[in-house]
Tab-separated table of C-alpha atoms and ligand atoms in Angstrom:
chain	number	residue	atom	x	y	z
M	1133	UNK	CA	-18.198	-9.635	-20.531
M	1134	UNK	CA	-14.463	-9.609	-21.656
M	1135	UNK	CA	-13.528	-7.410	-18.685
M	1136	UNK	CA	-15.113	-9.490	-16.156
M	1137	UNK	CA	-13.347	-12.762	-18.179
M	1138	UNK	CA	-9.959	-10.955	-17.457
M	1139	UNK	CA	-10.697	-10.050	-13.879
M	1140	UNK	CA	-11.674	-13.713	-12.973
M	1141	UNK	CA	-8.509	-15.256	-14.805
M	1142	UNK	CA	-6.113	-12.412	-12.384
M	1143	UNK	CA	-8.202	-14.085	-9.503
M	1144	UNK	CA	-8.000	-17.287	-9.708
M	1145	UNK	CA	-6.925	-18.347	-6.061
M	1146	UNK	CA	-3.617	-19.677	-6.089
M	1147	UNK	CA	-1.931	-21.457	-3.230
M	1148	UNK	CA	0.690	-19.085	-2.618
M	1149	UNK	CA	-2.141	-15.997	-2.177
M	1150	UNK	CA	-2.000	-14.886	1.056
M	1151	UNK	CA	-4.555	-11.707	0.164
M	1152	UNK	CA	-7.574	-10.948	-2.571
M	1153	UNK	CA	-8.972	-8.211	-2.946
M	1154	UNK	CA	-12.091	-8.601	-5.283
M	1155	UNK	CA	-14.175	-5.964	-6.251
M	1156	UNK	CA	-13.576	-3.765	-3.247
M	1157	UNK	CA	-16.262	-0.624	-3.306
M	1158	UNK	CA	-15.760	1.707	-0.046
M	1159	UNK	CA	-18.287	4.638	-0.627
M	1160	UNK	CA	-18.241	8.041	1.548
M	1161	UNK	CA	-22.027	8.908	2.329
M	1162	UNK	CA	-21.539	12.599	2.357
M	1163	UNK	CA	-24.012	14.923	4.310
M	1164	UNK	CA	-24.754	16.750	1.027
M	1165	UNK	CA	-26.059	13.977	-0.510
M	1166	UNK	CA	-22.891	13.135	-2.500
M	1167	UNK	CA	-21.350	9.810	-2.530
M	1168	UNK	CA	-17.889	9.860	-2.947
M	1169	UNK	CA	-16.514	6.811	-4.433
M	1170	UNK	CA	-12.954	6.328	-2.938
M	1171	UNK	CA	-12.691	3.069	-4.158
M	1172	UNK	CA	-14.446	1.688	-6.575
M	1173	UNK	CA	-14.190	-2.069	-7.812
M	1174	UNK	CA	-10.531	-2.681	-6.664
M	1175	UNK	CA	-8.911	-6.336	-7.235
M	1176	UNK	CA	-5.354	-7.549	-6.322
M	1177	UNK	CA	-3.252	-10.249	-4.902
M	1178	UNK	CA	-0.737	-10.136	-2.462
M	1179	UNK	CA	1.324	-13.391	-2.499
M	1180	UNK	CA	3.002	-15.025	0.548
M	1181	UNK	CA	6.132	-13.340	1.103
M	1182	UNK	CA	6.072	-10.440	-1.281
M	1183	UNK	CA	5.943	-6.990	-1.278
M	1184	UNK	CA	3.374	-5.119	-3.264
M	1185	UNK	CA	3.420	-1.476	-3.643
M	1186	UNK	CA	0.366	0.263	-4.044
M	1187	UNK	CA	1.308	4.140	-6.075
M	1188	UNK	CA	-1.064	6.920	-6.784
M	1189	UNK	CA	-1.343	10.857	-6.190
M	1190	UNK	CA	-3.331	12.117	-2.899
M	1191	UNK	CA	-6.911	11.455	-3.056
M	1192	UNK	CA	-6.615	8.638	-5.064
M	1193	UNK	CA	-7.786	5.786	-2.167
M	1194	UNK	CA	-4.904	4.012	-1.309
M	1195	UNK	CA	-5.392	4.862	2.875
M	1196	UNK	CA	-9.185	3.595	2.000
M	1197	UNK	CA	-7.882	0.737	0.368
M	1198	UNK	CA	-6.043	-0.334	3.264
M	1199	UNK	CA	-8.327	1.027	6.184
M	1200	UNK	CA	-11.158	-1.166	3.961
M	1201	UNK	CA	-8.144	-4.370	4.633
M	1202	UNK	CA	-7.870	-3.367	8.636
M	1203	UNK	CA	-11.689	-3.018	8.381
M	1204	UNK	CA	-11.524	0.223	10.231
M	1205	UNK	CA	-12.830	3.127	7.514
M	1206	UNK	CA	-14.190	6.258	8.859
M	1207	UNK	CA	-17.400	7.768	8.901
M	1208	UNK	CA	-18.929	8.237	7.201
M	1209	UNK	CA	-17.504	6.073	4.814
M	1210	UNK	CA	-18.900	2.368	4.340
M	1211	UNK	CA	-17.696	-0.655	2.880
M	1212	UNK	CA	-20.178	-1.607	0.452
M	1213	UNK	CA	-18.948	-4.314	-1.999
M	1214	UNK	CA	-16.600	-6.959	-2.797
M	1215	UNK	CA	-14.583	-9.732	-0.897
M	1216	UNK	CA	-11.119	-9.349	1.010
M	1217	UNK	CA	-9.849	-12.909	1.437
M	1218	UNK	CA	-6.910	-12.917	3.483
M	1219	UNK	CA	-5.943	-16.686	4.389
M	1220	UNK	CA	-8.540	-18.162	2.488
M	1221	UNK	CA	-11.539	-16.524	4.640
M	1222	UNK	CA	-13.413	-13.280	3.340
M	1223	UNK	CA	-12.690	-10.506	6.232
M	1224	UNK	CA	-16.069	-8.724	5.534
M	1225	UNK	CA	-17.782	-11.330	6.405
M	1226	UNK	CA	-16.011	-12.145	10.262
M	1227	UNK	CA	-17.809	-10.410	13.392
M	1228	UNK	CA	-15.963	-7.786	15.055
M	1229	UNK	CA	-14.553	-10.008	17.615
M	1230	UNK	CA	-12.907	-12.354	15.113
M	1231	UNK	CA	-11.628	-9.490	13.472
M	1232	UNK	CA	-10.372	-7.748	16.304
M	1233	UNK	CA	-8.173	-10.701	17.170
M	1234	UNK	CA	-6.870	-10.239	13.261
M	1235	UNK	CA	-6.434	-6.612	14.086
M	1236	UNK	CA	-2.105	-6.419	15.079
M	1237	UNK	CA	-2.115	-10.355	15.285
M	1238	UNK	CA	-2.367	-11.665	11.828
M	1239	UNK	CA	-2.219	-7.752	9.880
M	1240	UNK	CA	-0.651	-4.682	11.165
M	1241	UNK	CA	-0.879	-1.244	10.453
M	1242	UNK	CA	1.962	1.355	9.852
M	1243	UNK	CA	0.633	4.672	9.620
M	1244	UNK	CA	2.457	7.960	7.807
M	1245	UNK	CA	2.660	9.966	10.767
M	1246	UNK	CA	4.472	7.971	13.573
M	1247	UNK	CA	3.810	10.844	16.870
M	1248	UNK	CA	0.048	9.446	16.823
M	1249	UNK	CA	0.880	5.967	16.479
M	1250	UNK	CA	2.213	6.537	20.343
M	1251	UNK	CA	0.399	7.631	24.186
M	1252	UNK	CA	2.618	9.769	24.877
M	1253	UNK	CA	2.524	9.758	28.636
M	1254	UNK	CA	3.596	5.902	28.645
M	1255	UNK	CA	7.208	4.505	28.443
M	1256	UNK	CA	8.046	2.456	24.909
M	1257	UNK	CA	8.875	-0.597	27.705
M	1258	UNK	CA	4.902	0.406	28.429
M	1259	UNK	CA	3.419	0.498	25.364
M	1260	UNK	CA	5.446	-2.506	23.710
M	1261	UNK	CA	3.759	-4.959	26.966
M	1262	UNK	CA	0.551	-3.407	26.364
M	1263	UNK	CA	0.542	-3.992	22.528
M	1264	UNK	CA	1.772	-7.621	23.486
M	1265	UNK	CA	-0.970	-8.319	25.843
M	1266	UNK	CA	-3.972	-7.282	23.819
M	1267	UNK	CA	-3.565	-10.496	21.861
M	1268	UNK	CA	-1.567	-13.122	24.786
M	1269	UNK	CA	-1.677	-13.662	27.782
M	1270	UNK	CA	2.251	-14.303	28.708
M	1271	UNK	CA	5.207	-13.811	31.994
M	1272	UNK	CA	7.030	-10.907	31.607
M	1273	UNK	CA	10.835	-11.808	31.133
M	1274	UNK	CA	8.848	-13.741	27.562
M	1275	UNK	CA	6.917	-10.421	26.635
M	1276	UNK	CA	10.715	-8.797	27.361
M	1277	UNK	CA	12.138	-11.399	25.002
M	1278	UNK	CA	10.308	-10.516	22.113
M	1279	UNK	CA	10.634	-7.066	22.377
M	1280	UNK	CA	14.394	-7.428	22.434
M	1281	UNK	CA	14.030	-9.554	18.834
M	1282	UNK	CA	11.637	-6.739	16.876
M	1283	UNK	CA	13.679	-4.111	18.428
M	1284	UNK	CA	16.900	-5.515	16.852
M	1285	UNK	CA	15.052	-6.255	13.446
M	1286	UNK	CA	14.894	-2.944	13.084
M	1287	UNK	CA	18.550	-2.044	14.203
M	1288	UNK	CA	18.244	-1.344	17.834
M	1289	UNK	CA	19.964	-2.714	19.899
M	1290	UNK	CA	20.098	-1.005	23.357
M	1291	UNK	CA	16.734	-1.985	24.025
M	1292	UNK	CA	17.241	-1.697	28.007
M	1293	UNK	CA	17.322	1.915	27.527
M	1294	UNK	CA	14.998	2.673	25.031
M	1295	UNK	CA	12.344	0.776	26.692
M	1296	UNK	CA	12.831	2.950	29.691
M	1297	UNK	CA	12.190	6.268	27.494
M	1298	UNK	CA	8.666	8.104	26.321
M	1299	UNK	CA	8.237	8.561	22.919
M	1300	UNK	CA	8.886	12.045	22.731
M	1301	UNK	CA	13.067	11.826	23.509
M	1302	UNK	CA	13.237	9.979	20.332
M	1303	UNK	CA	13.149	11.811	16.316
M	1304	UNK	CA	10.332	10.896	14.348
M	1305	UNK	CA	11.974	8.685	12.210
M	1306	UNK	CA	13.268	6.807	15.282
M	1307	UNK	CA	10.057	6.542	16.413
M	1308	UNK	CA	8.627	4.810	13.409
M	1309	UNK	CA	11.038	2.209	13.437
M	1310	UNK	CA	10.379	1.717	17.283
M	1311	UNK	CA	6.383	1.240	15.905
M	1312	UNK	CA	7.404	-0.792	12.705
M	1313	UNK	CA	8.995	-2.949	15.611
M	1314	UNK	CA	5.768	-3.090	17.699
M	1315	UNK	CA	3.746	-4.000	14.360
M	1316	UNK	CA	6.004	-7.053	14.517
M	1317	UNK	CA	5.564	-8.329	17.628
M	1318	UNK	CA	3.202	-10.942	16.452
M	1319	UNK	CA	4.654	-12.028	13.298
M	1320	UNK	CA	1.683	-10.828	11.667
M	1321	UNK	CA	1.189	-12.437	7.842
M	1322	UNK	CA	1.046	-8.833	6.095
M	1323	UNK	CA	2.602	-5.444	7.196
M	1324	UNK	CA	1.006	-2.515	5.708
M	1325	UNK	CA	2.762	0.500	5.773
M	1326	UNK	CA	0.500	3.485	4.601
M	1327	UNK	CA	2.963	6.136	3.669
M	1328	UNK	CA	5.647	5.578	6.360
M	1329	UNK	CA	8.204	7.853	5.203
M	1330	UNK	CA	6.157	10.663	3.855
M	1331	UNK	CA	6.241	13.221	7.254
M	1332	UNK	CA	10.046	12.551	7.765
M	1333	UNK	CA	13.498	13.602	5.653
M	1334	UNK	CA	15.346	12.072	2.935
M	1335	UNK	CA	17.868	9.893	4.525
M	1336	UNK	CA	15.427	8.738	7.806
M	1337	UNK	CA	13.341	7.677	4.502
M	1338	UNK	CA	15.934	5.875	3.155
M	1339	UNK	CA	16.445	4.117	7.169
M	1340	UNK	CA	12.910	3.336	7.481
M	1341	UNK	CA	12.709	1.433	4.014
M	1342	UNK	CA	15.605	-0.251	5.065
M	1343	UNK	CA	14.132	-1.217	8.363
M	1344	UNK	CA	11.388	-2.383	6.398
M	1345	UNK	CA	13.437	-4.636	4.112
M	1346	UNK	CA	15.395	-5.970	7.089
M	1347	UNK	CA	12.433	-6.832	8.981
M	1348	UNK	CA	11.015	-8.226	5.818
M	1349	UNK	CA	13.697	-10.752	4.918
M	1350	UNK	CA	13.821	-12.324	8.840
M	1351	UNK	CA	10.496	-12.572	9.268
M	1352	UNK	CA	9.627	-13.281	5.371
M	1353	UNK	CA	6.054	-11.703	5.877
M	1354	UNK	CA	3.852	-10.190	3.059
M	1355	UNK	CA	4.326	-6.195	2.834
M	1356	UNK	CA	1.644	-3.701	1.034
M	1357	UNK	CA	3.595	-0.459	0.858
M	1358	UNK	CA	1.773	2.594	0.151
M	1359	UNK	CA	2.903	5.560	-1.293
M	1360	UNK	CA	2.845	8.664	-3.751
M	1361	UNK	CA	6.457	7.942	-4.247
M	1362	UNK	CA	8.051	5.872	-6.997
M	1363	UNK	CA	11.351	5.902	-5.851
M	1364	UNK	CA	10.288	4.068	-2.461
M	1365	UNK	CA	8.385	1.245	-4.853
M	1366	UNK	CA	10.968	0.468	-7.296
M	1367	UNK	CA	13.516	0.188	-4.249
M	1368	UNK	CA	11.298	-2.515	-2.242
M	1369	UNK	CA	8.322	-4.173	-4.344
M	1370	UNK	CA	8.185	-7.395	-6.327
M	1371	UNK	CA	4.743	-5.959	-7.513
M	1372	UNK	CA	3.092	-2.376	-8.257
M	1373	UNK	CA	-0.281	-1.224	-8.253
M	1374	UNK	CA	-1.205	2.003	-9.575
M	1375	UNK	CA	-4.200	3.462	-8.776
M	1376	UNK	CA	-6.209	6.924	-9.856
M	1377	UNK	CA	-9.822	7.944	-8.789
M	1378	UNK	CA	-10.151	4.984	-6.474
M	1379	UNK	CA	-9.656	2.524	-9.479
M	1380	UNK	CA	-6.453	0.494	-10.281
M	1381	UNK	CA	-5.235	1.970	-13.525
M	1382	UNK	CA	-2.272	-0.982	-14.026
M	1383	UNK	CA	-0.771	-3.705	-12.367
M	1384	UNK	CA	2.473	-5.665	-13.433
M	1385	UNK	CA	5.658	-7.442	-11.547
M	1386	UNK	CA	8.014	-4.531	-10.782
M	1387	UNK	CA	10.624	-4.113	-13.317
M	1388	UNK	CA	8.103	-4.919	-16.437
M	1389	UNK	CA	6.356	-2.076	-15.003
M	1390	UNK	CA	9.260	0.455	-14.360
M	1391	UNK	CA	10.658	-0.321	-17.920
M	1392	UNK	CA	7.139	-0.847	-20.121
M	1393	UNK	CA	4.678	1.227	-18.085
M	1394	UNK	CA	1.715	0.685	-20.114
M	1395	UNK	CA	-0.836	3.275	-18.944
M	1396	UNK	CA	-0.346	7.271	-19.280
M	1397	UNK	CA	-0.703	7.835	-16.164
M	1398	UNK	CA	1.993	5.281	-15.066
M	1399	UNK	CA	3.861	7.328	-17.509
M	1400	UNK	CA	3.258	10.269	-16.135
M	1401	UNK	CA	4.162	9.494	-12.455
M	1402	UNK	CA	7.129	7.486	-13.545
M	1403	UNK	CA	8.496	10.746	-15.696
M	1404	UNK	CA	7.716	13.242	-12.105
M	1405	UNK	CA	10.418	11.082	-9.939
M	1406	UNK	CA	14.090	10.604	-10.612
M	1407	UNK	CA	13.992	6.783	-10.489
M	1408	UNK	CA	16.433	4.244	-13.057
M	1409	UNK	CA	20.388	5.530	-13.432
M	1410	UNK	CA	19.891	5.795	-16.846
M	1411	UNK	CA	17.138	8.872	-16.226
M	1412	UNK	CA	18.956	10.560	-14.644
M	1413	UNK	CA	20.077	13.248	-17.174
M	1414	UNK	CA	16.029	13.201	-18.593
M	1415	UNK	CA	14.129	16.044	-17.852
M	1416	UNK	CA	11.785	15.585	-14.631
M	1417	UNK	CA	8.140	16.336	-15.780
M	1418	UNK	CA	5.036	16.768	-13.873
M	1419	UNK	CA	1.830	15.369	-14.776
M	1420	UNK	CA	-0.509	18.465	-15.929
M	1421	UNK	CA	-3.273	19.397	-14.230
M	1422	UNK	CA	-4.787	18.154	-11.544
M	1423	UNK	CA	-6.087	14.953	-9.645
M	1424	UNK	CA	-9.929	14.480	-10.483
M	1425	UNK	CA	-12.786	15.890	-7.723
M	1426	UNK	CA	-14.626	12.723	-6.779
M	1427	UNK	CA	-17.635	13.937	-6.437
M	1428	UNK	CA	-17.951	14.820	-10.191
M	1429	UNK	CA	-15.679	11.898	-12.164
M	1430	UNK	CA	-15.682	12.666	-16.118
M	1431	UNK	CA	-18.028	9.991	-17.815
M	1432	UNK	CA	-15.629	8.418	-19.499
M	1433	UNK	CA	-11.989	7.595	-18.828
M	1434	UNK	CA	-11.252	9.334	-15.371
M	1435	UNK	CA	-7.662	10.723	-16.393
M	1436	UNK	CA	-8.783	11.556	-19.602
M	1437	UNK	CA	-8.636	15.128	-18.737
M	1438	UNK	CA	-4.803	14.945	-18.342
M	1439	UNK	CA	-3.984	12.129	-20.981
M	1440	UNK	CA	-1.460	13.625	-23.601
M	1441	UNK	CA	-2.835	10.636	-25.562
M	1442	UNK	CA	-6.504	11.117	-25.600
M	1443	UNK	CA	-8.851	9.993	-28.031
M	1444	UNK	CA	-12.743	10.746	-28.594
M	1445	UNK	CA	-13.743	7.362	-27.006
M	1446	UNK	CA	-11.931	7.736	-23.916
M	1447	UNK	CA	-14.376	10.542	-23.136
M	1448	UNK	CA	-17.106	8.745	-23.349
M	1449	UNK	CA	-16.323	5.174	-21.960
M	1450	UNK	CA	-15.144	4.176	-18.903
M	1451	UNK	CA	-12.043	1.697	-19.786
M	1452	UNK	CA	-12.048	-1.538	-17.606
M	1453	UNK	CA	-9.439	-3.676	-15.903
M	1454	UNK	CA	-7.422	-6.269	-18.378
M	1455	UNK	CA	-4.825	-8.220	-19.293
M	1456	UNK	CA	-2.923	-7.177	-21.792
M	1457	UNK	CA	0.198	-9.589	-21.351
M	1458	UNK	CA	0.908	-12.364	-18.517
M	1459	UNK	CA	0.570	-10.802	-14.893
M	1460	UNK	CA	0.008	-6.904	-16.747
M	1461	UNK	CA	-3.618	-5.603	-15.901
M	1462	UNK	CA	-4.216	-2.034	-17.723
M	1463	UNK	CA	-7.460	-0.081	-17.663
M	1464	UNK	CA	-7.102	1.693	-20.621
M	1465	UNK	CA	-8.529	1.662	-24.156
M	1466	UNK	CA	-5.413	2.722	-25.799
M	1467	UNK	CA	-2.315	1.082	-23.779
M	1468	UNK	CA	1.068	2.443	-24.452
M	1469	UNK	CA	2.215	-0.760	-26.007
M	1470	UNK	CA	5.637	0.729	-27.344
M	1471	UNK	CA	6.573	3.188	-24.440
M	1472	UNK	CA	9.650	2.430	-23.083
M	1473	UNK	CA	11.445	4.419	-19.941
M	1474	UNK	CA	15.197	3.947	-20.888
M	1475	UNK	CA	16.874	2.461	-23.810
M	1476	UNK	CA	19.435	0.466	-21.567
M	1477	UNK	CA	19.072	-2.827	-22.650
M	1478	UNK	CA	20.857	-4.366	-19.132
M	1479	UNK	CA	17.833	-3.138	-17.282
M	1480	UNK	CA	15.959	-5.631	-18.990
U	2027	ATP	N1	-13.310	10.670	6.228
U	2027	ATP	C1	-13.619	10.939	4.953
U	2027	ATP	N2	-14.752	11.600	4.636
U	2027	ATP	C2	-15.073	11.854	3.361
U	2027	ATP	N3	-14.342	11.486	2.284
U	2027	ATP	C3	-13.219	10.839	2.538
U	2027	ATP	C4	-12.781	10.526	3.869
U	2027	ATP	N4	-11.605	9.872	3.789
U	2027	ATP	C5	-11.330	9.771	2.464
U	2027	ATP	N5	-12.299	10.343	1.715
U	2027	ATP	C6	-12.353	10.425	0.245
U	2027	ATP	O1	-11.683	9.300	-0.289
U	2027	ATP	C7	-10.722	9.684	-1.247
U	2027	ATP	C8	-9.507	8.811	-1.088
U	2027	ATP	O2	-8.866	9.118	0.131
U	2027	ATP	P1	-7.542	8.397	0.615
U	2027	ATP	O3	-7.275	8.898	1.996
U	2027	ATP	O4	-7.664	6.951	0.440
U	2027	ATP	O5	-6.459	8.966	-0.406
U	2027	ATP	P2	-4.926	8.591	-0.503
U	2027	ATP	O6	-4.703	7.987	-1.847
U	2027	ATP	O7	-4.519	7.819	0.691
U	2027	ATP	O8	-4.237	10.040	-0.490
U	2027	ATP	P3	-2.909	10.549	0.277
U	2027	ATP	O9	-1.758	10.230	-0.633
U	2027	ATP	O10	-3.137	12.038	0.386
U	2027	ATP	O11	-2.830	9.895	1.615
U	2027	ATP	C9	-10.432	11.152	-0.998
U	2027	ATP	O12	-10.254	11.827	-2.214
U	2027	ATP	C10	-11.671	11.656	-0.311
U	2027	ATP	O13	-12.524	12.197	-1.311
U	2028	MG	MG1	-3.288	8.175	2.341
């Protein structure tokens, strides 16, 4: 009862909530016979004009999270509880039609590996019209226009000649700021950007976040950013969502987060990546063993397993979602309520 008190009181619809997420449960109906719960009773809140980053190791349903938002999960993999309310109306509930027109209008898409996002045999010029047209009916020389605007958000500016090219004369990481370009060409409401930097190198990581923030900041859209990697959250979110075994495990603004992680496992992945100045001459640790097989979950606490802080009751029950301070959500029964990251006081 307490647990579903705290849930409510994160979900209380506020006027500035462009997303919910309540109770999101996207099962995989495996041909064995075993379900595999990717994600499993999920809430958060993206407000207008923020960026929420949503951290956790492979496996953990973050892409599920955010095919469940798009509405496009694979087989055989079903969406089987909870509400998505983007704009005030619940997305599981619109025909295919209606959400087809939502589809790259009102949400877009980034995906981690940006040679499939393109058809390879048609010009960018091509593909940016087509993309356009799907949605509006319009004359060229305006479709032309707007393609000139997204392509400078993201720092190109000889659009003549890149419109003229095929996908494959460009690097990768060229390539997915061409896309995070196209994913703009309706000022959609939220961007999400599964993972966009994870196939390409260091600094083309570093460009595409910073395409991201550009295009961010002039078209003051909602972001989700997904990712396994802490130093690409703490860059570019205002909030951070950490999930493990298709649960959220915390959720808190940012920097509350970065210096008072609460849950072990926020511990843990904050202590594997080189992240605040002041860490910098720490040790970099790994979190030990390994992330859970979702077929078999432990009864209890699901990093249990792995918690360097585990106690007999976290074996046997399953901690729930709640607030432990204003805006912090932690689903643990013993939250790390001294922990803190660096003793540099100006980070506070
Ligand atoms: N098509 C599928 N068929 C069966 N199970 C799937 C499928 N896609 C995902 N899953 C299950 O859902 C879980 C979550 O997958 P998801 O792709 O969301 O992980 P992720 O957090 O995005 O990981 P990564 O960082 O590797 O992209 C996986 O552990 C897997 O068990
Ligand atoms: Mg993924």
């Amino acid at each position: 009862m307490k647990q579903n008190a705290d849930v409510k009181k994160q979900q209380t619809v506020q006027p500035d909530v462009l997303l919910e997420v309540k109770d999101l449960k996207t099962y995989f109906y495996m041909p064995s016979g075993a379900v595999v719960k990717a994600v499993d009773g999920v809430n958060f809140t993206v407000k207008k004009g923020s960026v929420l980053g949503i951290i956790g190791e492979s496996g953990s349903g973050k892409s599920v999270t955010s095919r469940s938002i798009m509405r496009i999960v694979d087989e055989p993999g079903k969406i089987v509880g909870g509400e998505i309310n983007f704009k005030n109306r619940n997305l599981l509930k619109l025909s295919e039609k209606e959400m087809s027109r939502i589809r790259g209008s009102q949400i877009s898409l980034i995906f981690q590996d940006p040679t499939t996002s393109f058809n390879p045999y048609m010009t960018i010029g091509e593909q940016l019209i087509e993309a356009y047209l799907v949605h509006k009916k319009a004359s060229k020389e305006e479709i032309k226009q707007r393609c000139i605007e997204v392509l400078k958000m993201v720092g190109i500016s000889n659009h003549e000649e890149i419109m003229k090219k095929y996908p494959c004369e460009f690097s990768a990481g060229f390539r997915q700021r061409i896309f995070i370009a196209m994913s703009m060409i309706f000022k959609p409401d939220l961007l999400i950007a599964d993972e966009p930097t994870t196939s390409l190198g260091i600094t083309i990581q570093a460009e595409i976040i910073e395409a991201l923030i550009d295009v961010k900041k002039e078209a003051g859209n909602s972001v989700i950013i997904i990712t396994h990697d802490f130093g690409v959250v703490s860059q570019f979110s205002d909030d951070i969502f950490v999930m493990y075994a298709g649960r959220c495990v915390e959720s808190s603004p940012k920097k509350k987060l970065l210096l008072y992680p609460r849950h072990p496992y926020t511990v843990g992945l904050i202590r594997s990546v080189p992240l605040l100045e002041a860490r910098k001459t720490k040790r970099l640790k790994s979190i030990k063993g390994f992330p859970p097989d979702m077929v078999n979950l432990p009864k209890g606490c699901a990093f249990s397993p792995r918690c360097e802080f585990v106690q007999p009751k976290c074996l046997e029950e399953q901690p729930m979602l709640r607030e432990i301070e204003e805006g912090r959500m932690v689903a643990c029964h013993y939250p790390l309520m001294d922990y803190r990251t660096s003793d540099d006081t100006t980070l506070e």
